Short mmCIF file of C-alpha atoms in Angstrom, two decimals:
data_model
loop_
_atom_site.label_atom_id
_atom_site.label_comp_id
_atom_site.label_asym_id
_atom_site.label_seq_id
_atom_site.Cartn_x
_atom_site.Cartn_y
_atom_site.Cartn_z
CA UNK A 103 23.59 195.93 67.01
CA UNK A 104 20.13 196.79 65.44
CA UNK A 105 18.45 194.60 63.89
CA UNK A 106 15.93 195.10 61.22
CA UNK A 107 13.08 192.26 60.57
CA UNK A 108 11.93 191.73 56.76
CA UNK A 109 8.72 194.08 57.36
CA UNK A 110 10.69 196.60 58.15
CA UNK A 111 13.38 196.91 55.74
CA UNK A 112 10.43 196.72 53.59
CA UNK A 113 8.15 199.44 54.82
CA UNK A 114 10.91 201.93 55.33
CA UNK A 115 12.78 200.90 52.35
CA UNK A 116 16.20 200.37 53.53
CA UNK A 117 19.01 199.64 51.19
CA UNK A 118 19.44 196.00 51.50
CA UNK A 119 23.03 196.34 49.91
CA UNK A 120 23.82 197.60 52.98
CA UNK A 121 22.31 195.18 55.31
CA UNK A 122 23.16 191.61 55.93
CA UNK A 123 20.80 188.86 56.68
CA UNK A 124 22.00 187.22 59.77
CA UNK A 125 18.82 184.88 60.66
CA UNK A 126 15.28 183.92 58.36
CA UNK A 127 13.54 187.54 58.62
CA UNK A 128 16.26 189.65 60.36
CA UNK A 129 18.93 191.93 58.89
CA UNK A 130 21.55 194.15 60.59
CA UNK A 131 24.07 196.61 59.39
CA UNK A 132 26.54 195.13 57.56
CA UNK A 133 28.95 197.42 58.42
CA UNK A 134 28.44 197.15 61.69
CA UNK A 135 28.42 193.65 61.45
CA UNK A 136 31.82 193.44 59.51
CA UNK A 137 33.22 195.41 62.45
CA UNK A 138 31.29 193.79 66.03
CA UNK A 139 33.40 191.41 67.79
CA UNK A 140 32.84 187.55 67.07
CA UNK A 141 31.08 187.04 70.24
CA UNK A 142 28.85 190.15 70.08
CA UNK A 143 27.70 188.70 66.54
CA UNK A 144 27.06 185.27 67.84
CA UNK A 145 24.60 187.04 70.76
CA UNK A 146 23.11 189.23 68.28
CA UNK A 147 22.25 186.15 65.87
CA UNK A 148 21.30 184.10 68.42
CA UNK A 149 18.76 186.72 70.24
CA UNK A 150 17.39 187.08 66.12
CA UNK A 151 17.09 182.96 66.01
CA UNK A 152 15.86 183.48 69.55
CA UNK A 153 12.42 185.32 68.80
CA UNK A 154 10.98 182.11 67.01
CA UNK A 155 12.98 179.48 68.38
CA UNK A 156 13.57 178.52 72.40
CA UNK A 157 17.34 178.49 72.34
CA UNK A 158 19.08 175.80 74.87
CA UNK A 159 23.01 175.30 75.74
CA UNK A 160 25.34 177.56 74.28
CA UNK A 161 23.11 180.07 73.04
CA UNK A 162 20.92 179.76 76.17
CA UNK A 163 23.78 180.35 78.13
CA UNK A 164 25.53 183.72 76.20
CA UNK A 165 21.59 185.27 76.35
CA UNK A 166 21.95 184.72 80.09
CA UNK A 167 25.11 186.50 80.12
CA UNK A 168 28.24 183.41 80.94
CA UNK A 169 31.05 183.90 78.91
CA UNK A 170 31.88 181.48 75.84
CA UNK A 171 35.72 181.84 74.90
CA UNK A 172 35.30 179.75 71.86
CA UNK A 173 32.30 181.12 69.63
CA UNK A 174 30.73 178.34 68.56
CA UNK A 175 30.01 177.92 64.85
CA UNK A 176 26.29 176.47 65.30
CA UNK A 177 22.99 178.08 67.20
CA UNK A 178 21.33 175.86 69.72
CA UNK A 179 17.66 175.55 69.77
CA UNK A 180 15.36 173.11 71.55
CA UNK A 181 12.71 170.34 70.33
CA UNK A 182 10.15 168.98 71.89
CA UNK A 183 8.11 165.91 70.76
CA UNK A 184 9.11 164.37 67.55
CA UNK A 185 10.88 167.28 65.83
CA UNK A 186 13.69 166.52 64.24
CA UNK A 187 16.84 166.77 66.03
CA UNK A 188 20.42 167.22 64.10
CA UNK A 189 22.84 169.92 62.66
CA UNK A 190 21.88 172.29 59.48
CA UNK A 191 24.67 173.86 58.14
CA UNK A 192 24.81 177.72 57.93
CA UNK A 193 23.91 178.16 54.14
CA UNK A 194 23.10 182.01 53.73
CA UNK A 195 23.62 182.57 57.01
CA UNK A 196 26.49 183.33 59.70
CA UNK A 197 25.95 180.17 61.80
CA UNK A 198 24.35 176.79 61.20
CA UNK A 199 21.80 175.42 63.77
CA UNK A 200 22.17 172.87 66.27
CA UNK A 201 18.47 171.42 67.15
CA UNK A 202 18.19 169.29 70.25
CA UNK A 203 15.68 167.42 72.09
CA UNK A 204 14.51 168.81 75.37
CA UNK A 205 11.60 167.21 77.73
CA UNK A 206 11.44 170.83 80.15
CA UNK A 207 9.36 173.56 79.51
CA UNK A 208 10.84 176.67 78.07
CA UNK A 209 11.39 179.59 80.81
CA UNK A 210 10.57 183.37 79.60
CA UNK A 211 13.28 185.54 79.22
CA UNK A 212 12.91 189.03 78.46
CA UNK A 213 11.13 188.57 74.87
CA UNK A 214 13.09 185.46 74.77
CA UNK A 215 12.32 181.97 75.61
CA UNK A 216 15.11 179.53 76.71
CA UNK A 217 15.24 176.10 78.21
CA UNK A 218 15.47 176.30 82.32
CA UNK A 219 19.01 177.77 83.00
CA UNK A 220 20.26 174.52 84.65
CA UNK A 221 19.70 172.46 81.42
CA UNK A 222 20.88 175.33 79.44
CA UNK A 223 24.17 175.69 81.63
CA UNK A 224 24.84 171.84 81.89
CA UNK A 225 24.14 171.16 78.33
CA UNK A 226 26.20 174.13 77.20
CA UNK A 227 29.36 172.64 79.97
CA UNK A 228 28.46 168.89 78.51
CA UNK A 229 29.41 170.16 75.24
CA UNK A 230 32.88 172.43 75.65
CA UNK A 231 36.12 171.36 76.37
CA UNK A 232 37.09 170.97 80.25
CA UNK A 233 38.45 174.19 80.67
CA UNK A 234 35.70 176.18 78.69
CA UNK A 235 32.98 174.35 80.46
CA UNK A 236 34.83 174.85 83.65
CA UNK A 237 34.68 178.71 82.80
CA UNK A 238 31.04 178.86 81.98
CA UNK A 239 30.08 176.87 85.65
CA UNK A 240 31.94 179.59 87.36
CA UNK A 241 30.70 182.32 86.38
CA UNK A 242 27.40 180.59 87.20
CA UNK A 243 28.15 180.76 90.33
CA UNK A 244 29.88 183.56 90.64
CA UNK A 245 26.71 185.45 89.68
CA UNK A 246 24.66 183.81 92.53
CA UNK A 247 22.31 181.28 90.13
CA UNK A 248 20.44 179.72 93.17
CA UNK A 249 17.60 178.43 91.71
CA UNK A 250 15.64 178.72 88.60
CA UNK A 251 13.23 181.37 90.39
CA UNK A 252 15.27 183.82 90.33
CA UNK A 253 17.51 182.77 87.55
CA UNK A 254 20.63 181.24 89.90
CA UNK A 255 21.91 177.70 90.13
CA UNK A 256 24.06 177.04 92.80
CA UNK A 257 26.76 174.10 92.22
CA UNK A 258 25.02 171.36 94.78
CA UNK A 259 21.80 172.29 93.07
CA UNK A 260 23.54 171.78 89.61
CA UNK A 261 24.74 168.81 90.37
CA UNK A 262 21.42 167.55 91.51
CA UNK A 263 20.41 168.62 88.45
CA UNK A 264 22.50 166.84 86.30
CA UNK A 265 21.67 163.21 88.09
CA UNK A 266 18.06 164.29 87.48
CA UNK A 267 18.45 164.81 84.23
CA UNK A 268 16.86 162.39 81.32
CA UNK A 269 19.28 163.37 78.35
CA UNK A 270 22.82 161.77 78.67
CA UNK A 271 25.21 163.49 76.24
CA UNK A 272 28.03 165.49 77.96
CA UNK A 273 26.87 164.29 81.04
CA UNK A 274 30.54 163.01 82.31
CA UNK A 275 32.00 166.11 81.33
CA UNK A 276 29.25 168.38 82.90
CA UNK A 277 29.62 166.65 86.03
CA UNK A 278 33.68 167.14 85.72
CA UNK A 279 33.36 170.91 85.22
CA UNK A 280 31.11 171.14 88.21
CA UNK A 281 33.46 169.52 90.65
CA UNK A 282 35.85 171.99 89.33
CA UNK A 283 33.68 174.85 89.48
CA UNK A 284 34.51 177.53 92.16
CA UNK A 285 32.52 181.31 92.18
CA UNK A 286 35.81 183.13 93.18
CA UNK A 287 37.19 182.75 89.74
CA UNK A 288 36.32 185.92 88.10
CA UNK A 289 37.29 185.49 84.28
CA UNK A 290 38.00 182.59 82.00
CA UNK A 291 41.28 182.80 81.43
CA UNK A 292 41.73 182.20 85.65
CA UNK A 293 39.00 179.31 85.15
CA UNK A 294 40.84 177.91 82.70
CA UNK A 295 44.29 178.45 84.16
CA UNK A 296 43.10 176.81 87.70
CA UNK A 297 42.21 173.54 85.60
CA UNK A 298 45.30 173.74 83.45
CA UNK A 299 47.13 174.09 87.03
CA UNK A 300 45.51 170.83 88.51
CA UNK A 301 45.17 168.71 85.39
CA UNK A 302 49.05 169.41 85.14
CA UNK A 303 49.79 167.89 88.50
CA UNK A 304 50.25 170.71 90.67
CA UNK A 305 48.42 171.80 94.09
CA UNK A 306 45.63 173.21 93.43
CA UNK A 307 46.11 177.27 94.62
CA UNK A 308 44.32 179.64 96.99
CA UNK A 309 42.00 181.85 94.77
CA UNK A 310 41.38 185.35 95.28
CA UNK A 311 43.89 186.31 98.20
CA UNK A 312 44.09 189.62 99.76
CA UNK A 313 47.61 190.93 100.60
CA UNK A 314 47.93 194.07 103.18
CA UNK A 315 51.22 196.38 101.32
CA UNK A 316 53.62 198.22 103.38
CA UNK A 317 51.60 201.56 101.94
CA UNK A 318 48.40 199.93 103.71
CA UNK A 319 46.76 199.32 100.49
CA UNK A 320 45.24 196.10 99.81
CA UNK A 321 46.27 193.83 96.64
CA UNK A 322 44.33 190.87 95.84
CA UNK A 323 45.71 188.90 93.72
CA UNK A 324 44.23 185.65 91.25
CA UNK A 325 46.19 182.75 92.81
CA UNK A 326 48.40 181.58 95.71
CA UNK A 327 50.57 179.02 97.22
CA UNK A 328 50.79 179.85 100.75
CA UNK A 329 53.42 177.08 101.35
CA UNK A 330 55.66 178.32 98.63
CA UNK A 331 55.10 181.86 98.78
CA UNK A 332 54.27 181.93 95.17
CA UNK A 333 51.69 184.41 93.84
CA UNK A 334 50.17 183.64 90.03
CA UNK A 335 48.50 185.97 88.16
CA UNK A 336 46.51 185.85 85.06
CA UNK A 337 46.58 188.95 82.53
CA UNK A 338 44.18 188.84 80.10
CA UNK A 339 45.40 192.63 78.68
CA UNK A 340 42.19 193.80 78.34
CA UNK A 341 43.13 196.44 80.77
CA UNK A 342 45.90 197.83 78.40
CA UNK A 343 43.34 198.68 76.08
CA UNK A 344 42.36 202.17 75.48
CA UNK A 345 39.00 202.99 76.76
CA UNK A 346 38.33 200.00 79.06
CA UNK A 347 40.35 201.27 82.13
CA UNK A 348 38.51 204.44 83.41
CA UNK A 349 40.40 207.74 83.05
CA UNK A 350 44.13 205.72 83.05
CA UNK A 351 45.82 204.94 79.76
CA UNK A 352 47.43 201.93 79.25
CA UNK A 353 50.94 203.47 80.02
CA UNK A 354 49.51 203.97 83.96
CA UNK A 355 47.81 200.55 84.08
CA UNK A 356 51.07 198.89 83.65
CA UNK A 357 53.07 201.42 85.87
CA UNK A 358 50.52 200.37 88.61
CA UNK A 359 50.73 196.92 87.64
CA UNK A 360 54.66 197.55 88.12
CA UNK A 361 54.60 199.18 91.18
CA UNK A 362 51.96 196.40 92.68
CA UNK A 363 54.17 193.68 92.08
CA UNK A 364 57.27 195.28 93.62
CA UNK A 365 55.11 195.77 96.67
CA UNK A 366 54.49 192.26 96.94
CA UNK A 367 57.85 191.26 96.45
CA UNK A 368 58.78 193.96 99.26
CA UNK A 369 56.29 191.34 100.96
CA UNK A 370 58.66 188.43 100.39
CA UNK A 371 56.35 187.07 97.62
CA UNK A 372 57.54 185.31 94.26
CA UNK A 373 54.80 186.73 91.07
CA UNK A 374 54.29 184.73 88.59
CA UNK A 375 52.18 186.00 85.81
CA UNK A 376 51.09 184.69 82.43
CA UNK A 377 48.72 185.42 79.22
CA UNK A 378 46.50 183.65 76.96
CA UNK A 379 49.56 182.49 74.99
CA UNK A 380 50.66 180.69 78.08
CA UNK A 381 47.43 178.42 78.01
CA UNK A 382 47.27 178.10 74.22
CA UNK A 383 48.72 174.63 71.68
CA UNK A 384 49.43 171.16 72.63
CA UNK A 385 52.02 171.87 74.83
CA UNK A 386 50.88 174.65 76.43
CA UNK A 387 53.82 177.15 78.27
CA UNK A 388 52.13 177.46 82.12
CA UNK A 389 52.82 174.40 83.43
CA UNK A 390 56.65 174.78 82.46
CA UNK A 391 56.44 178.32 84.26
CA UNK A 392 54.86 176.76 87.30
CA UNK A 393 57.64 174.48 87.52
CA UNK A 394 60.68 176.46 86.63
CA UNK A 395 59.12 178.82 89.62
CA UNK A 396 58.79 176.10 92.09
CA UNK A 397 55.06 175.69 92.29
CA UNK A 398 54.42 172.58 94.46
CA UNK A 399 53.58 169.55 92.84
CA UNK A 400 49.90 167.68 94.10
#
């Protein structure tokens, strides 16, 4: 989304009814707005709040790119010194802000400026549920974060991290989300799924397993236990969606999806597959699939 800054919609006279004020000094489209997904708004704020601010955690951590799946209500922006630290409520804006105390210098990036990716990524973990923070540490890794240089924290290098680090808040749950952390899960919904699957007493599965088909293709599939010849497989349907899958329409994505899992059961393979909905509530569904398909138990 464009945004607009108050000199701007000044000097060219734009017509503020339709334009909505989404930070102090920035406007976008509010049709636009009205119509961007929830987690494209909270980036869009949060790179607005960003030019005067150095943003920390969560919004640290959806400028660098890691995935949030719950967008959170409040911008995070770092202190130094003796400013005050606390929540503000949103008032006439979309989100509230979340100001909190940081002893590291801020790190440039792009126009931006954010605390070093390792707090940012540990804070932001430290602060979501286990299976959200789990998510976010993944994809870390996934996309080769090796060292602050060149914008890549590896786990071991997290983890020294978090021991070195002087704040304490979310530190037990940061350091839980790391030991779960593995770069070969390639969405959230599998992130979350693999810590659902362990936290639910079963063994823990192979991730990312490549299967040679009687046509000589390859499949390579999310999850796998080798012992029970049980493949999992998380859908998160964005693939049915018009528009996101290349030149095939839904209808062929699912025909290939059919015909991929009868070649693995030509294989001698079990698939198991699940949603969203399956990880969702109090009691959530997966870990009554795993065991009505005989997933062995830890």
């Amino acid at each position: 989304m464009e945004t607009f800054g108050e000199k701007s919609v000044n000097r060219y006279h734009l017509p503020r009814g339709r334009l909505k004020r989404i930070a102090p000094g920035c406007y976008v489209d509010a049709e636009e707005w009205a119509q961007a997904y929830p987690s494209d708004r909270f980036l869009t704020a949060a790179t607005a709040v960003g030019r005067a601010h150095v943003l920390t955690s969560r919004s640290a951590a959806a400028v660098l790119g890691l995935p949030l799946v719950s967008i959170p209500q409040e911008i995070d922006i770092a202190v130094t010194g003796r400013g005050h630290v606390g929540r503000t409520p949103p008032g006439r804006f979309p989100f509230g802000m979340k100001r909190i105390r940081s002893l590291s210098p801020p790190m440039e990036f792009g126009d931006l400026l954010i605390t070093p990716p390792s707090e940012s990524i540990l804070r932001a973990a430290g602060s979501l549920p286990i299976g959200e923070a789990v998510a976010l540490c993944d994809a870390a890794l996934r996309r080769h974060y090796v060292d602050e240089a060149s914008w890549a924290p590896s786990g071991p290098d997290l983890m020294v991290a978090l021991e070195a680090a002087t704040w304490r808040g979310g530190r037990t749950n940061a350091r839980r989300a790391l030991e779960f952390a593995r770069p070969q899960s390639e969405s959230p919904g599998e992130s979350m799924s693999r810590v659902l699957i362990i936290e639910s007493g079963f063994r823990a599965p192979e991730l990312q397993v490549r299967f040679c088909l009687n046509s000589g293709e390859t499949a390579r599939c999310d999850f796998f236990w080798r012992e029970a010849g049980i493949i999992g497989e998380f859908d998160g349907l964005i693939k049915y969606q018009p528009g996101l899958s290349g030149q095939r329409s839904p209808a062929e994505v699912a025909m290939e999806e059919r015909q991929r899992e009868s070649a693995l059961h030509d294989l001698g393979f079990r698939v198991l597959r699940w949603t969203w909905s399956a990880l969702r509530g109090e009691q959530p569904l997966l870990p009554r699939l795993l065991r009505d398909a005989g997933v062995p138990r830890a």
